[in-house]
PDB file of C-alpha atoms and ligand atoms in Angstrom:
ATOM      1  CA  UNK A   1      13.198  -7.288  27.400  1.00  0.00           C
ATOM      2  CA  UNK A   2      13.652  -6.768  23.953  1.00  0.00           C
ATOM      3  CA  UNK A   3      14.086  -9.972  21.659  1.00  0.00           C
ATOM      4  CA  UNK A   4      16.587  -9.565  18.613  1.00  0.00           C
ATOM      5  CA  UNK A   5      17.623 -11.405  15.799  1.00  0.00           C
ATOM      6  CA  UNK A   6      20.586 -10.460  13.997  1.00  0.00           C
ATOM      7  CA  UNK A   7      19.445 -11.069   9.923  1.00  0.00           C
ATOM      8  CA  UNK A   8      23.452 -11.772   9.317  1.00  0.00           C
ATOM      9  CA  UNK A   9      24.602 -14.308  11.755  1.00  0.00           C
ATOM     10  CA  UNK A  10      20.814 -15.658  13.044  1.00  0.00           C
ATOM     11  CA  UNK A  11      22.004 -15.003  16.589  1.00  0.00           C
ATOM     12  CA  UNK A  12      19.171 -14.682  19.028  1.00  0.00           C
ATOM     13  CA  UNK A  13      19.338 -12.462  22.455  1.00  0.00           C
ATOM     14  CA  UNK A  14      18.001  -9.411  24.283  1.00  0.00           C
ATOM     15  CA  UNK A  15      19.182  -6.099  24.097  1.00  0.00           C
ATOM     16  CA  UNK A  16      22.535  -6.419  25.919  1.00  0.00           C
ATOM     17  CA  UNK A  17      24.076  -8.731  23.724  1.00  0.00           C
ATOM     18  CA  UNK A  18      23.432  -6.052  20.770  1.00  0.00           C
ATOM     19  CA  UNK A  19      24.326  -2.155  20.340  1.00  0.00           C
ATOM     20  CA  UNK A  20      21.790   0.176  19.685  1.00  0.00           C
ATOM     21  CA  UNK A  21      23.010   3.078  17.204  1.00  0.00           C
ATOM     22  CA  UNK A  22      20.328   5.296  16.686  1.00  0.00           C
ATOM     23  CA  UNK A  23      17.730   6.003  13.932  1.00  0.00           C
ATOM     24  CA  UNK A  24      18.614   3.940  10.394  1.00  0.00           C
ATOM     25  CA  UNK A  25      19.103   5.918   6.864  1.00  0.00           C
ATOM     26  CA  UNK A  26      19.737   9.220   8.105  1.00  0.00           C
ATOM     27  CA  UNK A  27      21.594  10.886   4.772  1.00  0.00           C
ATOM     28  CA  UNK A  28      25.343  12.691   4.608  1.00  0.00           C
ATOM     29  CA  UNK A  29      24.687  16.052   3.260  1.00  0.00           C
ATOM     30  CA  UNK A  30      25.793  15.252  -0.493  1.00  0.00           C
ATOM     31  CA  UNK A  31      28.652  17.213  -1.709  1.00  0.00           C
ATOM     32  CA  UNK A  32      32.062  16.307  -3.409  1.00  0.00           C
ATOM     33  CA  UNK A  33      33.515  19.484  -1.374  1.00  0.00           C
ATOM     34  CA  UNK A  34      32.366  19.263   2.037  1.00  0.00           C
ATOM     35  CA  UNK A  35      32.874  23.438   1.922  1.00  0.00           C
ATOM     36  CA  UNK A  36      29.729  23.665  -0.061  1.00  0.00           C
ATOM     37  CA  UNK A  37      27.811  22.040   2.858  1.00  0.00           C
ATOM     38  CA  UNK A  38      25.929  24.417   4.892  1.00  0.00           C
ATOM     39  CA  UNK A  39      25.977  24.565   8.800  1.00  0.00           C
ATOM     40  CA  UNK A  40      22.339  23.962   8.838  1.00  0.00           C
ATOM     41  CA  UNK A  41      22.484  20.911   6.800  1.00  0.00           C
ATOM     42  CA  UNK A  42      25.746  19.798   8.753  1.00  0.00           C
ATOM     43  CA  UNK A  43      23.613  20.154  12.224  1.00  0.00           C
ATOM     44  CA  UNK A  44      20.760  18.551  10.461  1.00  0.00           C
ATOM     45  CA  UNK A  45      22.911  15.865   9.908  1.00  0.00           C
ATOM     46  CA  UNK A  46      24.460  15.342  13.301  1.00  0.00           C
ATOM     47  CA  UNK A  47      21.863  16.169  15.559  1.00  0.00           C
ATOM     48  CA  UNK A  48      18.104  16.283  14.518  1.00  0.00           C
ATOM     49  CA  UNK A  49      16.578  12.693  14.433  1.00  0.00           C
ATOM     50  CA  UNK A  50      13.570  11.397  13.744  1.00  0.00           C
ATOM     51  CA  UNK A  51      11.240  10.714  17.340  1.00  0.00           C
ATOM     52  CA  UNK A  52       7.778   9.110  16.349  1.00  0.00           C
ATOM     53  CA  UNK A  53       5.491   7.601  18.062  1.00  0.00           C
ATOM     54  CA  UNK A  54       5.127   3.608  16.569  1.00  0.00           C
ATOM     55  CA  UNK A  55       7.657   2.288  13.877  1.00  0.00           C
ATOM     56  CA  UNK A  56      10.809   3.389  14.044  1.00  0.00           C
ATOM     57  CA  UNK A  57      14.070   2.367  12.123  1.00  0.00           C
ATOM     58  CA  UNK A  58      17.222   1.965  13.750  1.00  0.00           C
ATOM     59  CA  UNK A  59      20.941   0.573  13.625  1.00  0.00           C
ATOM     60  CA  UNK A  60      21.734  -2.474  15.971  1.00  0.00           C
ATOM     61  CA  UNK A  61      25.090  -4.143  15.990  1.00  0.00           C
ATOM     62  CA  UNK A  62      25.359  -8.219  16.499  1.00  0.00           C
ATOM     63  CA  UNK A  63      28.544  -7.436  19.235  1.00  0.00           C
ATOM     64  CA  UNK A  64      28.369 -10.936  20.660  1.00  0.00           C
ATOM     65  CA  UNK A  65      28.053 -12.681  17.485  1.00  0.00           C
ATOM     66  CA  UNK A  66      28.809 -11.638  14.018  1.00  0.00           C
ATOM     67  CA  UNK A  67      30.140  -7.724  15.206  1.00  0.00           C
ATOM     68  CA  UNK A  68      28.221  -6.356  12.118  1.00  0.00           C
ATOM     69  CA  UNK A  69      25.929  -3.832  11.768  1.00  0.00           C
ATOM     70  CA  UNK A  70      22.383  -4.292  10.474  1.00  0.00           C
ATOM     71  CA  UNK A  71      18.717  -2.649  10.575  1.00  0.00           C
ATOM     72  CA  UNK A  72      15.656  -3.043  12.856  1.00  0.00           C
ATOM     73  CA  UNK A  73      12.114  -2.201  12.547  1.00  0.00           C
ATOM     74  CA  UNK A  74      11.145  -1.460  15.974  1.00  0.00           C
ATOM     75  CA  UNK A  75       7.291   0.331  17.127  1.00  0.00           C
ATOM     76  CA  UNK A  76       8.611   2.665  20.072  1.00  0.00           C
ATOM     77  CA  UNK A  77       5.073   2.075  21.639  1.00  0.00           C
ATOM     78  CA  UNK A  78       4.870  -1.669  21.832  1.00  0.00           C
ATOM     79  CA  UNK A  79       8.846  -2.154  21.958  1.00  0.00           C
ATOM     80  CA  UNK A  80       8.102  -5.088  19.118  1.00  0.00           C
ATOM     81  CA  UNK A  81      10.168  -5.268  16.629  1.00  0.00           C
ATOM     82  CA  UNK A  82       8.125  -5.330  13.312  1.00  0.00           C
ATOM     83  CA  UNK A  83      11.087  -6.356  11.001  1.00  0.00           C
ATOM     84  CA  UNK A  84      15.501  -7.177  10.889  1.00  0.00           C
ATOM     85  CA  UNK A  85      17.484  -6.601   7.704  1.00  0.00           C
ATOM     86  CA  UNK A  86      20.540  -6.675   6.448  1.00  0.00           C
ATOM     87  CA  UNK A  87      22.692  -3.270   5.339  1.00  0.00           C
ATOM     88  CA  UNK A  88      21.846  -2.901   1.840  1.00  0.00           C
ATOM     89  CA  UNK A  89      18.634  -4.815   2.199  1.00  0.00           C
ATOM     90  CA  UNK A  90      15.268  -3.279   0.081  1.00  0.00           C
ATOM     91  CA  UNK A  91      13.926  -0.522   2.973  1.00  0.00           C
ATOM     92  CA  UNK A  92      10.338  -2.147   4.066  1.00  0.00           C
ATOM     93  CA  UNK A  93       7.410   0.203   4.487  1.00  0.00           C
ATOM     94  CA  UNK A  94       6.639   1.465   7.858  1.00  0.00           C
ATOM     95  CA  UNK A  95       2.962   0.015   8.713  1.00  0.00           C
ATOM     96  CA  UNK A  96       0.300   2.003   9.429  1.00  0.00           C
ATOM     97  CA  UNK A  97       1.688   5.151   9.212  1.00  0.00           C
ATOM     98  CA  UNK A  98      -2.114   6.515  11.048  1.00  0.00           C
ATOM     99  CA  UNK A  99      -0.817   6.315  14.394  1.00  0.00           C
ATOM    100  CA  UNK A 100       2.503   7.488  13.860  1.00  0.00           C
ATOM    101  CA  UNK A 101       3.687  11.167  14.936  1.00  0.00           C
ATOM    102  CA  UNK A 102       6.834  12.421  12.870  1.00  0.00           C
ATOM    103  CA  UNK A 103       8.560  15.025  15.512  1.00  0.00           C
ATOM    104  CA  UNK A 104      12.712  15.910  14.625  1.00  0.00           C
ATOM    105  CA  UNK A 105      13.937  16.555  18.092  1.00  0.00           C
ATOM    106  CA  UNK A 106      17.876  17.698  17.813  1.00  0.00           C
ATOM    107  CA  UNK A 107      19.971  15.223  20.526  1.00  0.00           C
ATOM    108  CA  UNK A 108      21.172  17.860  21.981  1.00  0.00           C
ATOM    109  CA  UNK A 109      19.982  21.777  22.517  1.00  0.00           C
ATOM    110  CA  UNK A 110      19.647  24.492  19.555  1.00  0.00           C
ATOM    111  CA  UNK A 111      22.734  25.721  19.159  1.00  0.00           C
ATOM    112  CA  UNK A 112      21.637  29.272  18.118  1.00  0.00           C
TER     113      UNK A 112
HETATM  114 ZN1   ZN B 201      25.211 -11.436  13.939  1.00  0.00          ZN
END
């Protein structure tokens, strides 16, 4: 069971009372004319995440309490979350970045 506080609201529960949206701070291809983005960035974008081994950050939403949206430190080997902050919040460090692997694994097959 994975214990969550929600750094809005304060509420306290396991996993099903929040929604789990995938990996935090992944960036929108910047461009004022979304003509000038390229298909590889645009895949980038939608379908290669991050998949390490230790901290990870991701979106959870508070859906039985507040309904908002907020950020989670989480190590995928331990299941502990390390750290909860608010949208907006300073980004904190990832810790010990040794034992971490950084793989991009697209969500869903290469599309080439
Ligand atoms: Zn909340």
């Amino acid at each position: 069971m994975l214990l969550i506080t929600c750094p809005v609201c304060g509420a306290v529960g396991d996993e099903s009372e929040f929604h789990c949206g995938g990996e935090a701070h992944v960036k929108r291809p910047a461009s004022s004319k979304p003509g000038n983005v390229s298909d590889e960035s645009q895949y980038e974008y939608l379908y290669v995440r991050n998949n390490p081994r230790g901290p990870h950050r991701e979106m959870w939403q508070c859906v039985r309490g507040c309904g908002k949206w907020f950020n989670a430190m989480r190590d995928t080997l331990s299941l502990q979350f390390l750290a909860f902050y608010k949208i907006g919040d300073p980004i904190p460090p990832l810790p010990g970045k040794k034992s971490a692997t950084k793989t991009r694994t697209p969500i869903q097959g290469r599309r080439k």
